[in-house]
Structures are given as C-alpha cells and as structure tokens.
Amino acid sequence: MDDFRRLELRLGGRPAPDDVGRLCELLAAAPPTVVVCDVGGLDRAGLAAVDAVARLRLAARRGGHRLLFRGAGPELRGVLDLAGLGDLL
C-alpha cells in the first residue's frame, strides 16, 4: 500500500445509492492505497449516510485499501453507534 498516493473522496448532501455505487466501483478499480473520505458535507446523519459509510468501508476492505473518514460530526457518530457501526469511523 502506497501511503504517499492517496485517493480522496467526498460525501455530501444526501448520498444516493447510485452515487455510492460509483464510489465503490472507483475503489474496486484502484490499486490498494490510503483513501480519505470527507463526510463533513452530509446533510443529515440518517439511514442513507449509514448505508454509504458501511458500503464504502466494505468496498475499501475488499480492495485492500485503508479507509479513513474525515469530518464526521457528533450526529453521524451517534447514528453509527446506534446502528452498531461506531467502529467504522
């Protein structure tokens, strides 16, 4: 894994399944690297955000990436904790 090359992603608004699917495809096609995903622009921390974070984490793991989330607010952290996914951040 090359720590000097990073892939940066951004989740904003309310992530649609198709948008998250495209990001997952991007991760599947990229060589293993560090991926930084900015989630600070999400409109609200609802089920769409939980789904997006979980799907990205799974895609990153499958591709051999190290995925880091940046900008997660307390609302998103709380919802992920409630869903049993607090360790994803």
PDB file of N, CA and C in Angstrom:
ATOM      1  N   MET A   1       0.851  -1.172   0.000  1.00  0.00           N
ATOM      2  CA  MET A   1       0.000   0.000   0.000  1.00  0.00           C
ATOM      3  C   MET A   1       0.896   1.235   0.000  1.00  0.00           C
ATOM      4  N   ASP A   2       0.647   2.141  -0.871  1.00  0.00           N
ATOM      5  CA  ASP A   2       1.458   3.337  -1.034  1.00  0.00           C
ATOM      6  C   ASP A   2       0.841   4.476  -0.240  1.00  0.00           C
ATOM      7  N   ASP A   3       1.458   4.849   0.898  1.00  0.00           N
ATOM      8  CA  ASP A   3       0.926   5.922   1.728  1.00  0.00           C
ATOM      9  C   ASP A   3       1.153   7.300   1.125  1.00  0.00           C
ATOM     10  N   PHE A   4       1.992   7.372   0.109  1.00  0.00           N
ATOM     11  CA  PHE A   4       2.274   8.674  -0.487  1.00  0.00           C
ATOM     12  C   PHE A   4       1.235   9.055  -1.529  1.00  0.00           C
ATOM     13  N   ARG A   5       0.570   8.085  -2.078  1.00  0.00           N
ATOM     14  CA  ARG A   5      -0.534   8.349  -3.008  1.00  0.00           C
ATOM     15  C   ARG A   5      -1.817   8.108  -2.257  1.00  0.00           C
ATOM     16  N   ARG A   6      -2.666   9.104  -2.237  1.00  0.00           N
ATOM     17  CA  ARG A   6      -3.944   8.954  -1.554  1.00  0.00           C
ATOM     18  C   ARG A   6      -5.060   9.208  -2.536  1.00  0.00           C
ATOM     19  N   LEU A   7      -6.141   8.549  -2.278  1.00  0.00           N
ATOM     20  CA  LEU A   7      -7.362   8.778  -3.033  1.00  0.00           C
ATOM     21  C   LEU A   7      -8.306   9.528  -2.099  1.00  0.00           C
ATOM     22  N   GLU A   8      -8.822  10.662  -2.558  1.00  0.00           N
ATOM     23  CA  GLU A   8      -9.711  11.457  -1.716  1.00  0.00           C
ATOM     24  C   GLU A   8     -11.115  11.430  -2.295  1.00  0.00           C
ATOM     25  N   LEU A   9     -12.069  11.112  -1.423  1.00  0.00           N
ATOM     26  CA  LEU A   9     -13.484  11.064  -1.787  1.00  0.00           C
ATOM     27  C   LEU A   9     -14.241  12.061  -0.925  1.00  0.00           C
ATOM     28  N   ARG A  10     -15.410  12.464  -1.403  1.00  0.00           N
ATOM     29  CA  ARG A  10     -16.240  13.385  -0.631  1.00  0.00           C
ATOM     30  C   ARG A  10     -17.693  12.929  -0.716  1.00  0.00           C
ATOM     31  N   LEU A  11     -18.316  12.807   0.442  1.00  0.00           N
ATOM     32  CA  LEU A  11     -19.749  12.527   0.512  1.00  0.00           C
ATOM     33  C   LEU A  11     -20.440  13.788   0.987  1.00  0.00           C
ATOM     34  N   GLY A  12     -21.400  14.256   0.213  1.00  0.00           N
ATOM     35  CA  GLY A  12     -22.119  15.452   0.596  1.00  0.00           C
ATOM     36  C   GLY A  12     -23.592  15.315   0.306  1.00  0.00           C
ATOM     37  N   GLY A  13     -24.367  16.213   0.850  1.00  0.00           N
ATOM     38  CA  GLY A  13     -25.810  16.176   0.641  1.00  0.00           C
ATOM     39  C   GLY A  13     -26.413  14.932   1.247  1.00  0.00           C
ATOM     40  N   ARG A  14     -27.305  14.333   0.505  1.00  0.00           N
ATOM     41  CA  ARG A  14     -27.895  13.052   0.899  1.00  0.00           C
ATOM     42  C   ARG A  14     -27.447  12.028  -0.136  1.00  0.00           C
ATOM     43  N   PRO A  15     -26.517  11.151   0.217  1.00  0.00           N
ATOM     44  CA  PRO A  15     -25.949  10.241  -0.782  1.00  0.00           C
ATOM     45  C   PRO A  15     -26.984   9.279  -1.347  1.00  0.00           C
ATOM     46  N   ALA A  16     -27.081   9.249  -2.659  1.00  0.00           N
ATOM     47  CA  ALA A  16     -27.988   8.327  -3.349  1.00  0.00           C
ATOM     48  C   ALA A  16     -27.267   7.002  -3.561  1.00  0.00           C
ATOM     49  N   PRO A  17     -28.010   5.891  -3.584  1.00  0.00           N
ATOM     50  CA  PRO A  17     -27.374   4.581  -3.788  1.00  0.00           C
ATOM     51  C   PRO A  17     -26.503   4.520  -5.048  1.00  0.00           C
ATOM     52  N   ASP A  18     -26.948   5.149  -6.129  1.00  0.00           N
ATOM     53  CA  ASP A  18     -26.150   5.130  -7.362  1.00  0.00           C
ATOM     54  C   ASP A  18     -24.827   5.855  -7.188  1.00  0.00           C
ATOM     55  N   ASP A  19     -24.850   6.979  -6.460  1.00  0.00           N
ATOM     56  CA  ASP A  19     -23.624   7.738  -6.221  1.00  0.00           C
ATOM     57  C   ASP A  19     -22.637   6.921  -5.398  1.00  0.00           C
ATOM     58  N   VAL A  20     -23.137   6.272  -4.365  1.00  0.00           N
ATOM     59  CA  VAL A  20     -22.279   5.448  -3.516  1.00  0.00           C
ATOM     60  C   VAL A  20     -21.764   4.253  -4.317  1.00  0.00           C
ATOM     61  N   GLY A  21     -22.609   3.686  -5.170  1.00  0.00           N
ATOM     62  CA  GLY A  21     -22.191   2.582  -6.025  1.00  0.00           C
ATOM     63  C   GLY A  21     -21.035   2.969  -6.930  1.00  0.00           C
ATOM     64  N   ARG A  22     -21.086   4.192  -7.477  1.00  0.00           N
ATOM     65  CA  ARG A  22     -19.989   4.665  -8.333  1.00  0.00           C
ATOM     66  C   ARG A  22     -18.688   4.813  -7.533  1.00  0.00           C
ATOM     67  N   LEU A  23     -18.802   5.308  -6.301  1.00  0.00           N
ATOM     68  CA  LEU A  23     -17.608   5.426  -5.464  1.00  0.00           C
ATOM     69  C   LEU A  23     -17.040   4.046  -5.129  1.00  0.00           C
ATOM     70  N   CYS A  24     -17.910   3.088  -4.885  1.00  0.00           N
ATOM     71  CA  CYS A  24     -17.470   1.711  -4.608  1.00  0.00           C
ATOM     72  C   CYS A  24     -16.775   1.112  -5.830  1.00  0.00           C
ATOM     73  N   GLU A  25     -17.294   1.386  -7.020  1.00  0.00           N
ATOM     74  CA  GLU A  25     -16.652   0.909  -8.245  1.00  0.00           C
ATOM     75  C   GLU A  25     -15.276   1.543  -8.416  1.00  0.00           C
ATOM     76  N   LEU A  26     -15.157   2.814  -8.075  1.00  0.00           N
ATOM     77  CA  LEU A  26     -13.877   3.504  -8.141  1.00  0.00           C
ATOM     78  C   LEU A  26     -12.867   2.830  -7.211  1.00  0.00           C
ATOM     79  N   LEU A  27     -13.311   2.479  -6.006  1.00  0.00           N
ATOM     80  CA  LEU A  27     -12.424   1.792  -5.068  1.00  0.00           C
ATOM     81  C   LEU A  27     -12.025   0.416  -5.587  1.00  0.00           C
ATOM     82  N   ALA A  28     -12.966  -0.280  -6.208  1.00  0.00           N
ATOM     83  CA  ALA A  28     -12.674  -1.619  -6.735  1.00  0.00           C
ATOM     84  C   ALA A  28     -11.638  -1.568  -7.856  1.00  0.00           C
ATOM     85  N   ALA A  29     -11.632  -0.489  -8.627  1.00  0.00           N
ATOM     86  CA  ALA A  29     -10.727  -0.375  -9.771  1.00  0.00           C
ATOM     87  C   ALA A  29      -9.352   0.180  -9.396  1.00  0.00           C
ATOM     88  N   ALA A  30      -9.243   0.811  -8.226  1.00  0.00           N
ATOM     89  CA  ALA A  30      -7.986   1.452  -7.825  1.00  0.00           C
ATOM     90  C   ALA A  30      -7.052   0.460  -7.145  1.00  0.00           C
ATOM     91  N   PRO A  31      -5.737   0.636  -7.344  1.00  0.00           N
ATOM     92  CA  PRO A  31      -4.794  -0.210  -6.607  1.00  0.00           C
ATOM     93  C   PRO A  31      -4.863   0.126  -5.113  1.00  0.00           C
ATOM     94  N   PRO A  32      -4.517  -0.817  -4.251  1.00  0.00           N
ATOM     95  CA  PRO A  32      -4.593  -0.569  -2.810  1.00  0.00           C
ATOM     96  C   PRO A  32      -3.821   0.677  -2.400  1.00  0.00           C
ATOM     97  N   THR A  33      -4.466   1.535  -1.650  1.00  0.00           N
ATOM     98  CA  THR A  33      -3.864   2.782  -1.202  1.00  0.00           C
ATOM     99  C   THR A  33      -4.622   3.295   0.014  1.00  0.00           C
ATOM    100  N   VAL A  34      -4.222   4.436   0.501  1.00  0.00           N
ATOM    101  CA  VAL A  34      -4.939   5.112   1.574  1.00  0.00           C
ATOM    102  C   VAL A  34      -6.053   5.930   0.933  1.00  0.00           C
ATOM    103  N   VAL A  35      -7.252   5.779   1.445  1.00  0.00           N
ATOM    104  CA  VAL A  35      -8.416   6.508   0.939  1.00  0.00           C
ATOM    105  C   VAL A  35      -8.948   7.372   2.079  1.00  0.00           C
ATOM    106  N   VAL A  36      -9.089   8.666   1.806  1.00  0.00           N
ATOM    107  CA  VAL A  36      -9.643   9.593   2.787  1.00  0.00           C
ATOM    108  C   VAL A  36     -10.992  10.054   2.266  1.00  0.00           C
ATOM    109  N   CYS A  37     -12.031   9.827   3.050  1.00  0.00           N
ATOM    110  CA  CYS A  37     -13.390  10.203   2.656  1.00  0.00           C
ATOM    111  C   CYS A  37     -13.904  11.291   3.587  1.00  0.00           C
ATOM    112  N   ASP A  38     -14.173  12.452   3.026  1.00  0.00           N
ATOM    113  CA  ASP A  38     -14.712  13.576   3.799  1.00  0.00           C
ATOM    114  C   ASP A  38     -16.225  13.425   3.876  1.00  0.00           C
ATOM    115  N   VAL A  39     -16.748  13.262   5.088  1.00  0.00           N
ATOM    116  CA  VAL A  39     -18.188  13.101   5.294  1.00  0.00           C
ATOM    117  C   VAL A  39     -18.799  14.330   5.963  1.00  0.00           C
ATOM    118  N   GLY A  40     -18.025  15.402   6.081  1.00  0.00           N
ATOM    119  CA  GLY A  40     -18.493  16.617   6.741  1.00  0.00           C
ATOM    120  C   GLY A  40     -19.600  17.340   6.002  1.00  0.00           C
ATOM    121  N   GLY A  41     -19.789  17.055   4.716  1.00  0.00           N
ATOM    122  CA  GLY A  41     -20.799  17.738   3.927  1.00  0.00           C
ATOM    123  C   GLY A  41     -22.135  17.026   3.858  1.00  0.00           C
ATOM    124  N   LEU A  42     -22.296  15.950   4.607  1.00  0.00           N
ATOM    125  CA  LEU A  42     -23.585  15.244   4.599  1.00  0.00           C
ATOM    126  C   LEU A  42     -24.666  16.128   5.204  1.00  0.00           C
ATOM    127  N   ASP A  43     -25.832  16.156   4.557  1.00  0.00           N
ATOM    128  CA  ASP A  43     -26.942  16.987   5.034  1.00  0.00           C
ATOM    129  C   ASP A  43     -27.447  16.557   6.393  1.00  0.00           C
ATOM    130  N   ARG A  44     -27.648  15.246   6.537  1.00  0.00           N
ATOM    131  CA  ARG A  44     -28.122  14.739   7.814  1.00  0.00           C
ATOM    132  C   ARG A  44     -27.610  13.319   7.987  1.00  0.00           C
ATOM    133  N   ALA A  45     -27.507  12.954   9.231  1.00  0.00           N
ATOM    134  CA  ALA A  45     -26.985  11.627   9.553  1.00  0.00           C
ATOM    135  C   ALA A  45     -28.153  10.657   9.687  1.00  0.00           C
ATOM    136  N   GLY A  46     -28.676  10.216   8.557  1.00  0.00           N
ATOM    137  CA  GLY A  46     -29.780   9.267   8.543  1.00  0.00           C
ATOM    138  C   GLY A  46     -29.336   7.930   7.999  1.00  0.00           C
ATOM    139  N   LEU A  47     -30.308   7.128   7.613  1.00  0.00           N
ATOM    140  CA  LEU A  47     -30.001   5.792   7.110  1.00  0.00           C
ATOM    141  C   LEU A  47     -29.188   5.830   5.817  1.00  0.00           C
ATOM    142  N   ALA A  48     -29.404   6.839   4.983  1.00  0.00           N
ATOM    143  CA  ALA A  48     -28.619   6.951   3.747  1.00  0.00           C
ATOM    144  C   ALA A  48     -27.138   7.141   4.064  1.00  0.00           C
ATOM    145  N   ALA A  49     -26.836   7.928   5.088  1.00  0.00           N
ATOM    146  CA  ALA A  49     -25.444   8.137   5.484  1.00  0.00           C
ATOM    147  C   ALA A  49     -24.843   6.860   6.065  1.00  0.00           C
ATOM    148  N   VAL A  50     -25.614   6.159   6.889  1.00  0.00           N
ATOM    149  CA  VAL A  50     -25.141   4.893   7.470  1.00  0.00           C
ATOM    150  C   VAL A  50     -24.856   3.889   6.358  1.00  0.00           C
ATOM    151  N   ASP A  51     -25.762   3.782   5.407  1.00  0.00           N
ATOM    152  CA  ASP A  51     -25.580   2.875   4.279  1.00  0.00           C
ATOM    153  C   ASP A  51     -24.329   3.231   3.485  1.00  0.00           C
ATOM    154  N   ALA A  52     -24.138   4.513   3.221  1.00  0.00           N
ATOM    155  CA  ALA A  52     -22.989   4.962   2.432  1.00  0.00           C
ATOM    156  C   ALA A  52     -21.677   4.625   3.132  1.00  0.00           C
ATOM    157  N   VAL A  53     -21.593   4.927   4.417  1.00  0.00           N
ATOM    158  CA  VAL A  53     -20.365   4.663   5.173  1.00  0.00           C
ATOM    159  C   VAL A  53     -20.073   3.159   5.206  1.00  0.00           C
ATOM    160  N   ALA A  54     -21.093   2.355   5.468  1.00  0.00           N
ATOM    161  CA  ALA A  54     -20.904   0.906   5.537  1.00  0.00           C
ATOM    162  C   ALA A  54     -20.489   0.323   4.184  1.00  0.00           C
ATOM    163  N   ARG A  55     -21.130   0.769   3.106  1.00  0.00           N
ATOM    164  CA  ARG A  55     -20.791   0.252   1.770  1.00  0.00           C
ATOM    165  C   ARG A  55     -19.378   0.647   1.356  1.00  0.00           C
ATOM    166  N   LEU A  56     -18.991   1.897   1.665  1.00  0.00           N
ATOM    167  CA  LEU A  56     -17.638   2.334   1.326  1.00  0.00           C
ATOM    168  C   LEU A  56     -16.595   1.551   2.115  1.00  0.00           C
ATOM    169  N   ARG A  57     -16.876   1.308   3.391  1.00  0.00           N
ATOM    170  CA  ARG A  57     -15.940   0.539   4.219  1.00  0.00           C
ATOM    171  C   ARG A  57     -15.767  -0.878   3.654  1.00  0.00           C
ATOM    172  N   LEU A  58     -16.857  -1.502   3.273  1.00  0.00           N
ATOM    173  CA  LEU A  58     -16.798  -2.853   2.717  1.00  0.00           C
ATOM    174  C   LEU A  58     -16.024  -2.872   1.399  1.00  0.00           C
ATOM    175  N   ALA A  59     -16.308  -1.908   0.523  1.00  0.00           N
ATOM    176  CA  ALA A  59     -15.609  -1.835  -0.771  1.00  0.00           C
ATOM    177  C   ALA A  59     -14.112  -1.590  -0.567  1.00  0.00           C
ATOM    178  N   ALA A  60     -13.783  -0.743   0.392  1.00  0.00           N
ATOM    179  CA  ALA A  60     -12.372  -0.467   0.671  1.00  0.00           C
ATOM    180  C   ALA A  60     -11.668  -1.718   1.180  1.00  0.00           C
ATOM    181  N   ARG A  61     -12.312  -2.419   2.085  1.00  0.00           N
ATOM    182  CA  ARG A  61     -11.715  -3.637   2.630  1.00  0.00           C
ATOM    183  C   ARG A  61     -11.496  -4.676   1.527  1.00  0.00           C
ATOM    184  N   ARG A  62     -12.485  -4.821   0.661  1.00  0.00           N
ATOM    185  CA  ARG A  62     -12.360  -5.791  -0.439  1.00  0.00           C
ATOM    186  C   ARG A  62     -11.217  -5.431  -1.385  1.00  0.00           C
ATOM    187  N   GLY A  63     -10.985  -4.130  -1.565  1.00  0.00           N
ATOM    188  CA  GLY A  63      -9.935  -3.680  -2.478  1.00  0.00           C
ATOM    189  C   GLY A  63      -8.567  -3.554  -1.833  1.00  0.00           C
ATOM    190  N   GLY A  64      -8.465  -3.861  -0.547  1.00  0.00           N
ATOM    191  CA  GLY A  64      -7.183  -3.766   0.138  1.00  0.00           C
ATOM    192  C   GLY A  64      -6.783  -2.356   0.525  1.00  0.00           C
ATOM    193  N   HIS A  65      -7.753  -1.442   0.566  1.00  0.00           N
ATOM    194  CA  HIS A  65      -7.489  -0.041   0.902  1.00  0.00           C
ATOM    195  C   HIS A  65      -7.540   0.181   2.410  1.00  0.00           C
ATOM    196  N   ARG A  66      -6.888   1.229   2.822  1.00  0.00           N
ATOM    197  CA  ARG A  66      -7.017   1.721   4.200  1.00  0.00           C
ATOM    198  C   ARG A  66      -7.913   2.955   4.122  1.00  0.00           C
ATOM    199  N   LEU A  67      -9.124   2.862   4.660  1.00  0.00           N
ATOM    200  CA  LEU A  67     -10.116   3.934   4.535  1.00  0.00           C
ATOM    201  C   LEU A  67     -10.193   4.728   5.824  1.00  0.00           C
ATOM    202  N   LEU A  68     -10.059   6.041   5.688  1.00  0.00           N
ATOM    203  CA  LEU A  68     -10.163   6.970   6.810  1.00  0.00           C
ATOM    204  C   LEU A  68     -11.300   7.936   6.525  1.00  0.00           C
ATOM    205  N   PHE A  69     -12.124   8.192   7.518  1.00  0.00           N
ATOM    206  CA  PHE A  69     -13.197   9.166   7.373  1.00  0.00           C
ATOM    207  C   PHE A  69     -12.794  10.447   8.081  1.00  0.00           C
ATOM    208  N   ARG A  70     -13.096  11.570   7.435  1.00  0.00           N
ATOM    209  CA  ARG A  70     -12.756  12.886   7.981  1.00  0.00           C
ATOM    210  C   ARG A  70     -14.030  13.724   8.061  1.00  0.00           C
ATOM    211  N   GLY A  71     -14.149  14.514   9.105  1.00  0.00           N
ATOM    212  CA  GLY A  71     -15.241  15.471   9.211  1.00  0.00           C
ATOM    213  C   GLY A  71     -16.543  14.928   9.763  1.00  0.00           C
ATOM    214  N   ALA A  72     -16.518  13.755  10.366  1.00  0.00           N
ATOM    215  CA  ALA A  72     -17.758  13.177  10.915  1.00  0.00           C
ATOM    216  C   ALA A  72     -18.161  13.949  12.167  1.00  0.00           C
ATOM    217  N   GLY A  73     -19.373  14.472  12.144  1.00  0.00           N
ATOM    218  CA  GLY A  73     -19.883  15.205  13.281  1.00  0.00           C
ATOM    219  C   GLY A  73     -20.485  14.286  14.335  1.00  0.00           C
ATOM    220  N   PRO A  74     -20.870  14.856  15.451  1.00  0.00           N
ATOM    221  CA  PRO A  74     -21.424  14.047  16.540  1.00  0.00           C
ATOM    222  C   PRO A  74     -22.728  13.341  16.162  1.00  0.00           C
ATOM    223  N   GLU A  75     -23.523  13.945  15.283  1.00  0.00           N
ATOM    224  CA  GLU A  75     -24.777  13.311  14.873  1.00  0.00           C
ATOM    225  C   GLU A  75     -24.509  12.019  14.096  1.00  0.00           C
ATOM    226  N   LEU A  76     -23.582  12.075  13.139  1.00  0.00           N
ATOM    227  CA  LEU A  76     -23.243  10.879  12.371  1.00  0.00           C
ATOM    228  C   LEU A  76     -22.625   9.816  13.275  1.00  0.00           C
ATOM    229  N   ARG A  77     -21.743  10.222  14.158  1.00  0.00           N
ATOM    230  CA  ARG A  77     -21.128   9.270  15.091  1.00  0.00           C
ATOM    231  C   ARG A  77     -22.196   8.595  15.952  1.00  0.00           C
ATOM    232  N   GLY A  78     -23.161   9.376  16.410  1.00  0.00           N
ATOM    233  CA  GLY A  78     -24.232   8.831  17.239  1.00  0.00           C
ATOM    234  C   GLY A  78     -25.103   7.833  16.491  1.00  0.00           C
ATOM    235  N   VAL A  79     -25.460   8.162  15.252  1.00  0.00           N
ATOM    236  CA  VAL A  79     -26.299   7.256  14.460  1.00  0.00           C
ATOM    237  C   VAL A  79     -25.550   5.965  14.159  1.00  0.00           C
ATOM    238  N   LEU A  80     -24.277   6.077  13.832  1.00  0.00           N
ATOM    239  CA  LEU A  80     -23.480   4.872  13.581  1.00  0.00           C
ATOM    240  C   LEU A  80     -23.357   4.014  14.833  1.00  0.00           C
ATOM    241  N   ASP A  81     -23.207   4.655  15.985  1.00  0.00           N
ATOM    242  CA  ASP A  81     -23.167   3.910  17.248  1.00  0.00           C
ATOM    243  C   ASP A  81     -24.476   3.167  17.484  1.00  0.00           C
ATOM    244  N   LEU A  82     -25.597   3.844  17.245  1.00  0.00           N
ATOM    245  CA  LEU A  82     -26.904   3.211  17.418  1.00  0.00           C
ATOM    246  C   LEU A  82     -27.086   2.010  16.488  1.00  0.00           C
ATOM    247  N   ALA A  83     -26.512   2.106  15.303  1.00  0.00           N
ATOM    248  CA  ALA A  83     -26.630   1.021  14.323  1.00  0.00           C
ATOM    249  C   ALA A  83     -25.598  -0.089  14.566  1.00  0.00           C
ATOM    250  N   GLY A  84     -24.759   0.083  15.598  1.00  0.00           N
ATOM    251  CA  GLY A  84     -23.728  -0.906  15.882  1.00  0.00           C
ATOM    252  C   GLY A  84     -22.532  -0.794  14.964  1.00  0.00           C
ATOM    253  N   LEU A  85     -22.366   0.369  14.316  1.00  0.00           N
ATOM    254  CA  LEU A  85     -21.276   0.567  13.350  1.00  0.00           C
ATOM    255  C   LEU A  85     -20.327   1.684  13.764  1.00  0.00           C
ATOM    256  N   GLY A  86     -20.320   2.006  15.035  1.00  0.00           N
ATOM    257  CA  GLY A  86     -19.481   3.111  15.515  1.00  0.00           C
ATOM    258  C   GLY A  86     -18.008   2.919  15.262  1.00  0.00           C
ATOM    259  N   ASP A  87     -17.563   1.673  15.129  1.00  0.00           N
ATOM    260  CA  ASP A  87     -16.144   1.411  14.891  1.00  0.00           C
ATOM    261  C   ASP A  87     -15.708   1.716  13.462  1.00  0.00           C
ATOM    262  N   LEU A  88     -16.633   2.074  12.580  1.00  0.00           N
ATOM    263  CA  LEU A  88     -16.279   2.368  11.189  1.00  0.00           C
ATOM    264  C   LEU A  88     -15.539   3.698  11.036  1.00  0.00           C
ATOM    265  N   LEU A  89     -15.734   4.603  11.982  1.00  0.00           N
ATOM    266  CA  LEU A  89     -15.095   5.921  11.849  1.00  0.00           C
ATOM    267  C   LEU A  89     -13.748   5.963  12.495  1.00  0.00           C
TER     268      LEU A  89
END
